[in-house]
Phi, psi and omega in degrees: 000126185275169183299315186292326177290319178296316178300319179298319172294315180297318178299312181299321176297326181288323177290321179299310179306318184286347186252346181290153202251342189295304185293314177304326183292312176301314186291331174292313187296316180296312178307317183296319179292303183296333179291325181276338186264323181246162172304158181304318186286323172302314181298319184291329184293312174312308185292324176293328182281323172310307180298325179292330182294316183290316181301318181299314188293320183288322180290321185294314176303311185299316182291327175292321177300318182293316187290324176296320175292327176282328183288332180246084186305327181306326177297301185302320174292320173301324185289346179266007181273133177301330183287323180290321177302313185299319176300310182304317173303316174300321177295324188275329175297328177285325175294325182292316179302312183299319182294319183294317191261334184238346180306313177262130178291141170282115179245160178292329176271059181309331185289331189231000190274137169226025181297142178273176187294339183299159182290161178285335180296312181300313181302318185295315177297328170296310173306309180293343176281332179305313182298345179274347189277115183228007187219160179304314187290332177291323188283325179291315186290328179294319177292318177307312185279343196284344185271348189296314183300331186269359182306327179308334177256330194268326186301315171301333174300306180295324178295314186282334179287330174300313180294332175291322172296315178301311188299331182293341178066036180277170169285170186296314189293330184289318171307308181296328185285322177298322178295320180291323181302307176311314181293320173299317177297322181298335182258004182296314180308320186295322179287333175295310180297317177305308179299318176302319177286340180280342175262024181071022161284153184235178175305317177305314180301310187301307189301309183303318187294315182294322175300312178301320193258007181307312184300319184297305184300324176296314184289310189292324179288322184293319175299317176295327171295322177293320178296324178298316187296320179299315180295323173303314175296321178298318186296340179293318187269340182253000000 
């Protein structure tokens, strides 16, 4: 895998993390609830700890994947094998198709629906959890665990990005910096949502925005996963 290919994979991965909708959707619901229940300062405090929880979770998953690949050198060696590259490309093509057809649920209320792929039971459990959050630790843990349902789409992303980082032959501090950058980018949408709510936008505005842009999100996410697959294939020949 060439340097340009590795950099391309990292950049596209960053874009994907900034466009995924599950964690922003959970945060919008959380922010809507706490803004109505608590004073502004307390609501802001809880929102910040939710965001810190999300950032911590992303960094932890990334570091776990990174150390797993470093501790198991046979995996890194296998990653340089063309067969592995073709398999990885196939995985990303499969995710691309899944994102396009299944990331947004088909709902009876098609005119207003922007529901995501998670089961309705899980969605209900997440919603019912929000009213029970009353402390910083609760908000932090809620943010920490909110990325779990989307790992089916993000874990391969972390793995291929980790391999791309290793291929860059950077130093350990530089690698840690790239991982921290990933964590920071993943929470940018949350800050945008917070600023949006602070400027008198509402949960209804967020839902309308996501529904209006649902075709864009579905297409661009599928396209970006497919581009990563192409980059992996190109890495075989470059």
